[in-house]
Coordinates of C-alpha atoms and ligand atoms in Angstrom, one line a residue:
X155 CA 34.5 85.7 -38.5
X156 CA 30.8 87.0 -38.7
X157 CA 28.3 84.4 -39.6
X158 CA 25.9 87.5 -41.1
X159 CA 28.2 89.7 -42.6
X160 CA 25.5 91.5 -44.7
X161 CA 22.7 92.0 -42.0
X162 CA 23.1 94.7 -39.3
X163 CA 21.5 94.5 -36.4
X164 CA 17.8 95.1 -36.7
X165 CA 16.9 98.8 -35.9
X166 CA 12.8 99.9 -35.3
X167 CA 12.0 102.0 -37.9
X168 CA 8.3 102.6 -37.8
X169 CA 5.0 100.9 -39.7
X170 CA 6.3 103.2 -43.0
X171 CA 9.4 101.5 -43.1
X172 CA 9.9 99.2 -46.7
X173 CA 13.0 97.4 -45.1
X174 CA 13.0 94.1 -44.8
X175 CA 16.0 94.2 -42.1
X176 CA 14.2 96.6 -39.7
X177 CA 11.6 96.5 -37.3
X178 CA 7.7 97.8 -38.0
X179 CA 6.7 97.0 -34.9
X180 CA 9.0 95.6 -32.5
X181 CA 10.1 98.7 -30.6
X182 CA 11.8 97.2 -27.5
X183 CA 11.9 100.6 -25.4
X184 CA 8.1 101.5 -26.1
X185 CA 6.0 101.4 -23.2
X186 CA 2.8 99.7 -23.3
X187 CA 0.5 99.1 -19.9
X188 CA 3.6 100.8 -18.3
X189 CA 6.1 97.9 -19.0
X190 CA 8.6 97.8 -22.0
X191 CA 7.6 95.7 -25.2
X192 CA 10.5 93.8 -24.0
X193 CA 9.2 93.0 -21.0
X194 CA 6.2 92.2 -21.9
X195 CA 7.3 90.0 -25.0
X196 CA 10.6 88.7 -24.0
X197 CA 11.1 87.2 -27.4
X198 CA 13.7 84.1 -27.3
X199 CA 15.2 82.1 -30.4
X200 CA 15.3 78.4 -30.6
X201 CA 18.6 76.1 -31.2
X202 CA 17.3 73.5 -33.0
X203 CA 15.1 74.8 -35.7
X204 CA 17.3 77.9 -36.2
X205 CA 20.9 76.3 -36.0
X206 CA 19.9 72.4 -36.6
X207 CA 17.0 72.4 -39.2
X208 CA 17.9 71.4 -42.4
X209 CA 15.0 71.3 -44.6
X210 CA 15.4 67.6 -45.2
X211 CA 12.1 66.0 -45.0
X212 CA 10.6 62.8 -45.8
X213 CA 10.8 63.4 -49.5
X214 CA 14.3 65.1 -49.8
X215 CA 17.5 65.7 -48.6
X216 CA 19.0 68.6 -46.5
X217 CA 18.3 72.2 -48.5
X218 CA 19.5 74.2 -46.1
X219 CA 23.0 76.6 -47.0
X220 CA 25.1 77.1 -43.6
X221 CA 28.4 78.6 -44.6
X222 CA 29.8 78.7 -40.8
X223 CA 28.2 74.8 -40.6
X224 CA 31.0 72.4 -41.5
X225 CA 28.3 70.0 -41.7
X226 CA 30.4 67.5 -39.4
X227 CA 29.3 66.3 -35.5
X228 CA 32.7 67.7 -34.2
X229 CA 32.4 69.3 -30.9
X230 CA 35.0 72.0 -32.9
X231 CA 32.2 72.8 -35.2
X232 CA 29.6 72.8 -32.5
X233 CA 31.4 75.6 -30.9
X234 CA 31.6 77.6 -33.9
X235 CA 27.7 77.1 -34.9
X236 CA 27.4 78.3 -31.2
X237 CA 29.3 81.9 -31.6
X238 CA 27.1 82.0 -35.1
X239 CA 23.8 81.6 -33.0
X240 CA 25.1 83.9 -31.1
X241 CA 25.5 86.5 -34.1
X242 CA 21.7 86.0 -34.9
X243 CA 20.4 86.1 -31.4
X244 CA 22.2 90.1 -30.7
X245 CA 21.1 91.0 -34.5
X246 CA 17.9 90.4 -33.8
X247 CA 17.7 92.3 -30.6
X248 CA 16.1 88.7 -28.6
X249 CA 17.3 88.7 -25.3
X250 CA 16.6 84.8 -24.8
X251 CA 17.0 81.7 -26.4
X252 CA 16.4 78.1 -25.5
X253 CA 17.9 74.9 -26.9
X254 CA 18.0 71.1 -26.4
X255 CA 21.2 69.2 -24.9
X256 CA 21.6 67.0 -28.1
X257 CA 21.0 70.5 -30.5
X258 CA 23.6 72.4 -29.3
X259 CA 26.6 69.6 -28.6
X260 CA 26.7 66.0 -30.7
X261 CA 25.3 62.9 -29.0
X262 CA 29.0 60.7 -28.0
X263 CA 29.6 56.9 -28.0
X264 CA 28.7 56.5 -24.7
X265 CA 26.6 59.0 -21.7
X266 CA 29.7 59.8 -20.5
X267 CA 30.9 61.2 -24.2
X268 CA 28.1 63.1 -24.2
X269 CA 27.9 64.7 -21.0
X270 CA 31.8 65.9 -21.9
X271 CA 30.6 67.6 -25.3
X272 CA 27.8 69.2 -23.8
X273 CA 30.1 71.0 -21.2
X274 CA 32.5 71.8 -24.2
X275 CA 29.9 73.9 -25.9
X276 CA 28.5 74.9 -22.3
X277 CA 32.1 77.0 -21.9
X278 CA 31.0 78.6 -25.6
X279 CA 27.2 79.2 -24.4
X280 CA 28.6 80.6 -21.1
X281 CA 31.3 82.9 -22.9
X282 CA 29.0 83.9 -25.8
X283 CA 25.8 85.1 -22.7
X284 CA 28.4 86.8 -20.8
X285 CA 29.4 88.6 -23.5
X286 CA 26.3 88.9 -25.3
X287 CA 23.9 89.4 -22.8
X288 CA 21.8 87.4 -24.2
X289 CA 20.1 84.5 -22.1
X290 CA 18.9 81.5 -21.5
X291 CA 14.9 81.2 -21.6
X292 CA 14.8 77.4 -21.0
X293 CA 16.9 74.0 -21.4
X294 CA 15.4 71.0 -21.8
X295 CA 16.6 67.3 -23.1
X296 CA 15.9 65.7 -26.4
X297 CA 14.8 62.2 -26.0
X298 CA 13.0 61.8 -28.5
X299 CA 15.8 61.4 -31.7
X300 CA 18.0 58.4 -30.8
X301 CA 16.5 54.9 -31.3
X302 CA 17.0 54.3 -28.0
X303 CA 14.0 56.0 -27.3
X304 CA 11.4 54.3 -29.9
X305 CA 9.4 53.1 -27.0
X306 CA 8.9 56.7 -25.0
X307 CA 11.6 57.7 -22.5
X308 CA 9.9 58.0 -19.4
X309 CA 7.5 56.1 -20.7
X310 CA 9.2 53.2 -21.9
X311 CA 8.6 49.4 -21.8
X312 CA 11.9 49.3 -21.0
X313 CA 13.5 50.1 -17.5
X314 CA 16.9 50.8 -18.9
X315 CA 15.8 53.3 -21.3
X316 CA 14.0 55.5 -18.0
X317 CA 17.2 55.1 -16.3
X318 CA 18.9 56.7 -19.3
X319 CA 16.6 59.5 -19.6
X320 CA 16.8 60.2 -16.3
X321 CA 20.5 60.5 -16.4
X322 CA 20.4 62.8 -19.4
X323 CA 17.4 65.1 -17.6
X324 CA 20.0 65.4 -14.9
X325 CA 22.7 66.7 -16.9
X326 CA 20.7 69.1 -19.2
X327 CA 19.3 70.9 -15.8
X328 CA 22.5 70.7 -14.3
X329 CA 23.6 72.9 -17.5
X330 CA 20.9 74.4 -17.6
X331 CA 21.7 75.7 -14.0
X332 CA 25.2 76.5 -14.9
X333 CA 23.5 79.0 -17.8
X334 CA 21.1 80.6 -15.4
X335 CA 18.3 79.3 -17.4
X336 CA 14.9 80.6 -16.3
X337 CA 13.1 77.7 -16.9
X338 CA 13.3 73.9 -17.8
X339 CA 11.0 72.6 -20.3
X340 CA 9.5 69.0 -20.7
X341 CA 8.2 68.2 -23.9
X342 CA 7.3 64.6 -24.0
X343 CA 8.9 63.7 -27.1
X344 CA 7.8 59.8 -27.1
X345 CA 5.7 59.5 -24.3
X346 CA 2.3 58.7 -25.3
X347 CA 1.6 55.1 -27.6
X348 CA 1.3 54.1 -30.7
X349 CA -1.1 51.1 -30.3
X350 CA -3.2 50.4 -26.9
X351 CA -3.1 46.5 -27.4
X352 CA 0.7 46.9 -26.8
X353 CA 0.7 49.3 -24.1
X354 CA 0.3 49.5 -20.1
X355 CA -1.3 52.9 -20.5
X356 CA -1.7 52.9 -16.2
X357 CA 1.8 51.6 -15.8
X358 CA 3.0 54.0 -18.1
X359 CA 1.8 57.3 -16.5
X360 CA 2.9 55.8 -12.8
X361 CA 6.6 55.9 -14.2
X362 CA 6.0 59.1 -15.9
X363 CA 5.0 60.5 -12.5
X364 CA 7.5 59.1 -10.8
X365 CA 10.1 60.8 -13.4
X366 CA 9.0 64.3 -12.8
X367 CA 9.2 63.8 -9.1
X368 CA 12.6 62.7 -9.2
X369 CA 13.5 66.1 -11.3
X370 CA 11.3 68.0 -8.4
X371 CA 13.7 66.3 -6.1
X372 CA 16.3 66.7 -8.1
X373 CA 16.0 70.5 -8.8
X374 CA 15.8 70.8 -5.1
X375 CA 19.0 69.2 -4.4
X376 CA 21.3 71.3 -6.5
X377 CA 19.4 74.5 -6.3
X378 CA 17.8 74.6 -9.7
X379 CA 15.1 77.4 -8.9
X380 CA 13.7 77.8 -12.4
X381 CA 10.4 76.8 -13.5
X382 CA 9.4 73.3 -14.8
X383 CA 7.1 73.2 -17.5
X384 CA 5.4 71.0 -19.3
X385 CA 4.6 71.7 -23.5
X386 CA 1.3 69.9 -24.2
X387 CA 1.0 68.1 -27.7
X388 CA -2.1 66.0 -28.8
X389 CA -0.1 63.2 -31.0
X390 CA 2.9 63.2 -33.3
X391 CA 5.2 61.5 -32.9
X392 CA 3.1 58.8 -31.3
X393 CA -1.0 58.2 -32.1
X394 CA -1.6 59.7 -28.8
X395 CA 0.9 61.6 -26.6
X396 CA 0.3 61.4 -23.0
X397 CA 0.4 65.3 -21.9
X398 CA -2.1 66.2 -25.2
X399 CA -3.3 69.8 -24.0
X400 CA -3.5 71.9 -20.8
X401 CA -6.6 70.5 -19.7
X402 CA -5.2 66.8 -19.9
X403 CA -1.5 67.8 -18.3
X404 CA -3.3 69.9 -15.3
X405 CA -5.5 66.5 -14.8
X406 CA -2.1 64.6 -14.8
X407 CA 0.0 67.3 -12.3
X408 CA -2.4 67.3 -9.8
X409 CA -3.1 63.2 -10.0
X410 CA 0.3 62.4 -8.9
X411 CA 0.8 65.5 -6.6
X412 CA 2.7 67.8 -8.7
X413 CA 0.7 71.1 -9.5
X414 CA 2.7 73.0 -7.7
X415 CA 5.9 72.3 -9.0
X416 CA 4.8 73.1 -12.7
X417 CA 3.6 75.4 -14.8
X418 CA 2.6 75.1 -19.0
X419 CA 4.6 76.0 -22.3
X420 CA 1.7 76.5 -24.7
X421 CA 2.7 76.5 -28.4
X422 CA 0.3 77.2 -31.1
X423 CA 0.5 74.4 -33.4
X424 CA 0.5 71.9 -30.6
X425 CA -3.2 73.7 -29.5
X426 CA -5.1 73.3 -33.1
X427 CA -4.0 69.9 -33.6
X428 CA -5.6 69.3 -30.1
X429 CA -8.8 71.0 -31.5
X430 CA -8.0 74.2 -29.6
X431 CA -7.2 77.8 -30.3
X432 CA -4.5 79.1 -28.4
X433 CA -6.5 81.5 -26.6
X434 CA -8.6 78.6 -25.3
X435 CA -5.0 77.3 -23.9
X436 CA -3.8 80.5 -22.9
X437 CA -6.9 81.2 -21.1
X438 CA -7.3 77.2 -19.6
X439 CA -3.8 77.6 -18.2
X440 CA -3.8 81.1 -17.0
X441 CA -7.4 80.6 -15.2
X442 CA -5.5 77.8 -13.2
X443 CA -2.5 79.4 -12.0
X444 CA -0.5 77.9 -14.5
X445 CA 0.4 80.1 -17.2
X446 CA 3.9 79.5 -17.9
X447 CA 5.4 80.7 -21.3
X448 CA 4.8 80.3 -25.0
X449 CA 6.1 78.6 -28.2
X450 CA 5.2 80.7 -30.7
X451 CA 4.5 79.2 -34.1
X452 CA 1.3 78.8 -36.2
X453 CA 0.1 75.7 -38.2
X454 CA -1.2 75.4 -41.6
X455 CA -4.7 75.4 -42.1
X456 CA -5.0 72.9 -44.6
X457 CA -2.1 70.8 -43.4
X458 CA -2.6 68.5 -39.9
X459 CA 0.5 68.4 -38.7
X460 CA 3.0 70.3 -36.5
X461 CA 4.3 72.4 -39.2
X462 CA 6.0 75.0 -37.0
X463 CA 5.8 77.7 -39.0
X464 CA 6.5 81.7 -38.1
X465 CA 3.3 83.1 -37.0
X466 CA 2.8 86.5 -39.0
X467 CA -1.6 86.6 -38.5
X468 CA -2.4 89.9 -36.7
X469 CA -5.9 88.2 -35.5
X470 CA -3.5 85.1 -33.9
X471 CA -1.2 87.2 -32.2
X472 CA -3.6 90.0 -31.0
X473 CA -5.6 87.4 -29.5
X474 CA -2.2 85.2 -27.8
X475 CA -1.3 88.4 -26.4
X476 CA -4.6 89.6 -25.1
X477 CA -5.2 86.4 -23.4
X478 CA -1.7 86.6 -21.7
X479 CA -2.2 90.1 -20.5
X480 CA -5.6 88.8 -18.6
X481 CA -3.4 86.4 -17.2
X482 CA -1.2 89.1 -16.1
X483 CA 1.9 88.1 -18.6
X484 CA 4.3 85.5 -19.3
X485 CA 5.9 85.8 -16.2
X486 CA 9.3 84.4 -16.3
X487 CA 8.1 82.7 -19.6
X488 CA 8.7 83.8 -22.9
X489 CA 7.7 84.3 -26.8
X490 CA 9.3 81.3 -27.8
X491 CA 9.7 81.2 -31.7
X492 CA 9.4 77.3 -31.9
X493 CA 9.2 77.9 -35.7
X494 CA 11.3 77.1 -38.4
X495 CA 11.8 77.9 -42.2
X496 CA 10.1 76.3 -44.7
X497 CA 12.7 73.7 -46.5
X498 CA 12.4 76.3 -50.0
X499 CA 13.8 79.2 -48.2
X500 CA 17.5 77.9 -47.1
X501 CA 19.6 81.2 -47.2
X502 CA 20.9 82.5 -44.3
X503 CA 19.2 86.0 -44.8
X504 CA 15.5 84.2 -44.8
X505 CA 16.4 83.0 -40.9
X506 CA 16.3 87.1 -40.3
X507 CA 12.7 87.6 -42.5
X508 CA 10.8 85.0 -40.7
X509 CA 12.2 86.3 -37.4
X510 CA 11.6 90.1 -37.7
X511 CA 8.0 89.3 -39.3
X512 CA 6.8 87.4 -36.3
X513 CA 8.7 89.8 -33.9
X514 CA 6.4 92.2 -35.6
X515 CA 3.5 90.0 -35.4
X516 CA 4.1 90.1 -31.9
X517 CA 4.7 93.5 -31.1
X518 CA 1.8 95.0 -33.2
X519 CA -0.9 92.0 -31.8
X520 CA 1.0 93.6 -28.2
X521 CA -0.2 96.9 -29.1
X522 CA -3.7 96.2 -30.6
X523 CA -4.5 94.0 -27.2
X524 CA -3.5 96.7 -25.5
X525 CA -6.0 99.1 -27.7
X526 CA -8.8 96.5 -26.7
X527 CA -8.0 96.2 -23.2
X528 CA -7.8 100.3 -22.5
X529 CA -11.0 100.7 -24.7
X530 CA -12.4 97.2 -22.0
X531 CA -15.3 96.9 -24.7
X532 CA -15.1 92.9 -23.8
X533 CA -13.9 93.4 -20.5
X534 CA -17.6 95.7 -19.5
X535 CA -19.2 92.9 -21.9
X536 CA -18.3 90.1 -19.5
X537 CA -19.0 91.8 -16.7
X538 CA -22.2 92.9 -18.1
X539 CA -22.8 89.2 -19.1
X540 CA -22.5 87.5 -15.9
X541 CA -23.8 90.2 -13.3
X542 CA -26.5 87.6 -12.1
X543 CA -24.1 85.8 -10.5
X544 CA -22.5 89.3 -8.4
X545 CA -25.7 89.3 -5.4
X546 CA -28.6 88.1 -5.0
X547 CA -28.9 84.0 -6.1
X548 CA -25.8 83.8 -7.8
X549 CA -23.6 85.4 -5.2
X550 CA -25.8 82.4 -2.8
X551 CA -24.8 79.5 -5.2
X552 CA -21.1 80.9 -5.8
X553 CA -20.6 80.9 -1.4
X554 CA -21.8 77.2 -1.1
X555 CA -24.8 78.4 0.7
X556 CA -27.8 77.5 -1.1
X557 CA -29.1 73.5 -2.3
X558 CA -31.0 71.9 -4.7
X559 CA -33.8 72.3 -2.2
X560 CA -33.5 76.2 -1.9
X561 CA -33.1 76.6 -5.9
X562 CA -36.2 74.1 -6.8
X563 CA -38.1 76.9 -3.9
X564 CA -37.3 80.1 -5.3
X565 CA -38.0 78.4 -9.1
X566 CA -41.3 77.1 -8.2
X567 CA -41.9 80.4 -7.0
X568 CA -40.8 82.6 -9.5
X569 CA -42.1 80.4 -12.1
X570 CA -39.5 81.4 -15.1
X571 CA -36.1 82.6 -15.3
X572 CA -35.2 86.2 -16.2
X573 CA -34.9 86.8 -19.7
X574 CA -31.5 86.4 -21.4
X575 CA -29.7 88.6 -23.2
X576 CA -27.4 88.4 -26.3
X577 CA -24.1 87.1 -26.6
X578 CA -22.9 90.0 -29.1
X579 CA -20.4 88.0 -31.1
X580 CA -20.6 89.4 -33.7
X581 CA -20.0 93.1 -31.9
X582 CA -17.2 91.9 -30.2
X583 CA -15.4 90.3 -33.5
X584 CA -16.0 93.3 -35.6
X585 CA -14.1 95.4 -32.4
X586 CA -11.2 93.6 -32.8
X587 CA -10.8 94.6 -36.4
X588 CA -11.7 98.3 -35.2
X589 CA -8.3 98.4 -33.2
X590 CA -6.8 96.2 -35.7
X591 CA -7.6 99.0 -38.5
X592 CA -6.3 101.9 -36.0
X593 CA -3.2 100.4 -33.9
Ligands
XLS28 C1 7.9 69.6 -30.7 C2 8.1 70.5 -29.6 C3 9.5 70.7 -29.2 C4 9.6 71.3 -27.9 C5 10.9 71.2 -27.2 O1 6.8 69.5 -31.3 O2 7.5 71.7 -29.9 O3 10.2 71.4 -30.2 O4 9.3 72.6 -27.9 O5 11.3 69.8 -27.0
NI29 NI1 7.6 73.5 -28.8
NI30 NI1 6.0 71.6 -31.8

């Protein structure tokens, strides 16, 4: 029984198109920097917001319609909301997807309940990639929901409620290997604090250290050979989350010994309610090695929180996929859509709109980086811009070889510095609408 009977599966059909169900921009086969936009963009659909939102919010009840949903926590109706995900995911044309253990199979009465219900929709996941094709971008745990975790999981005053999480981190990469996922992603849900007075802040990142090793060691053990990564977020739900951007998880990684078993999922929203741009992220991640892969969503400007929504700015995406090609891609990342519907558009057919339009977003902010990159205006501008550092003293102070001692020398000789030159902002902004207005 289709889940989507009334939507084929989404063709390209050009910039001219007027169909809502086709592509504008999204052509997977079209080459760009001699790699498919598949390649480059390797879009991937998320469980939870997708097949578990509901619209409820803290005002109002669910507003979401779901024919194929029974609305029950059956592991029967699990499996069927599985084969409808499915449906979406090869309509769409997304070659990945990624989900949480508790999304995709109901939490039981005991871990042991659990574990059995996620390896009951595991056979369906399994079944519905094999035949698909589609695959898994990253699994991760959600230990954030149950009350269990109102302290943090990893973080947690309580030593129980680590053990726990440990236990269900083991199981969800176990699956995760059983799926051939790519990746595993850590999202610290709870771990961060609400109030300081409470809290062993010191104590707190020890443990949190000492759970990641364990999942190193762990990985190691059963030959789990994807990437970790670790999705920063500045606060909500708690005050102040622990990993709050890339600069702070970096700090933490290589603290407790652990750079170079992880890598960063960057996602929009999470950035600007750390007081960055994504491109800062994107660029703060990728200049340290540790570009991983994206959630792609966008924030509202006037709202300050993680509102999740479909990213459909040209100037956003241009400039999240410019900075990823200077990093050289997402590697065995992705374009996560971490996005959801807003609670007023619950039909079916409005999963499929929000979807294609960021696709699009995507593809066309692909191109239009592309456009910048080949015409290398701000590449030539940067190089321009720092060339007193390519011989002479700056090539001295970049080798290590020259002091304070030799620089206060060659100032007192000299006297002044060479003049400066401008920054051409303004130049540089009014380029990227020049490829925006011709891509
Ligand atoms: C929440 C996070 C979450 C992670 C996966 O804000 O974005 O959805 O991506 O746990
Ligand atoms: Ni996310
Ligand atoms: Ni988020």
């Amino acid at each position: 029984m289709s889940a989507f009977p009334d939507v084929p599966t989404i063709q390209y059909e050009g910039p001219q198109s007027d169909n809502p169900l086709a592509f504008r921009w999204y052509n997977p086969s079209e080459i760009i920097e001699g790699k498919t936009m598949r390649d480059h963009l390797r879009f991937s659909i998320v469980y939870w917001h997708t097949f578990r939102g509901t619209g409820s919010d803290p005002f109002g009840s669910a507003t979401a319609v779901r024919p194929w949903d029974d609305g029950t926590e059956s592991v029967e109706n699990a499996q069927n909301r599985a084969r409808a995900a499915f449906e979406l995911f090869e309509k769409l044309q997304a070659p990945y997807y990624a989900f949480h253990d508790r999304d995709v199979a109901p939490e039981g009465a005991t871990l042991a309940e659990s574990n059995k219900n996620l390896d009951a929709v595991a056979d369906v996941l399994e079944e519905e990639q094999a035949r698909s094709g589609v695959k898994l971008l990253w699994g991760t745990a959600n230990m954030f929901s149950n009350p269990r975790f109102m302290h943090g999981a990893a973080t947690s005053c309580n030593a129980d409620v680590f053990a726990y999480a440990s236990a269900q981190v083991k199981k969800a990469m176990e699956v995760t290997l059983r799926l051939g996922g790519e990746n595993y992603v850590f999202w610290g849900g709870r771990e961060g604090y609400q109030n300081l007075y409470n809290t062993d802040m010191k104590r707190e990142l020890d443990h949190l250290a000492r759970f990641f090793h364990m999942a190193v060691d762990y990985a190691k053990e059963i030959g789990f050979e994807g990437q970790f990564l670790i999705e920063p977020k500045p606060k909500e739900p708690t005050k102040h989350q622990y990993d709050s951007d890339a600069a702070a998880c970096l700090n933490f990684l290589r603290a407790y010994g652990l750079l170079d078993h992880f890598k960063l999922n960057l996602e929009t929203n999470h950035a600007t309610l750390a007081g960055h741009t994504m491109m800062h992220e994107i660029d703060y991640a990728g200049g340290q090695g540790a570009l991983g892969s994206i959630d792609a969503n966008t924030g509202d400007m006037l709202l300050g929180w993680d509102t999740d929504q479909f990213a459909t700015d040209y100037y956003l995406t241009t400039q999240t996929m410019y900075y990823i090609m200077k990093h050289g891609g997402i590697g065995s990342g992705g374009v996560n859509f971490d996005a959801k519907v807003r609670r007023e558009s619950f039909e079916p057919i409005d999963l499929f709109h929000a979807h294609i339009g960021s696709m699009d977003a995507f593809a066309k902010g692909l191109k239009v980086a592309a456009a910048i990159r080949a015409d290398q205006g701000i590449g030539n501008l940067i190089t321009e811009r720092y060339k007193s550092w390519d011989q002479g003293l700056g090539a001295k102070i970049e080798a290590g070889s020259v002091g304070f001692a030799e620089l206060e020398t060659y100032m007192l000789e000299k006297g002044e510095v060479d003049s400066n030159v401008s920054g051409r902002q303004e130049l540089l902004e009014n380029l990227v609408n020049r490829y925006l207005d011709r891509v």
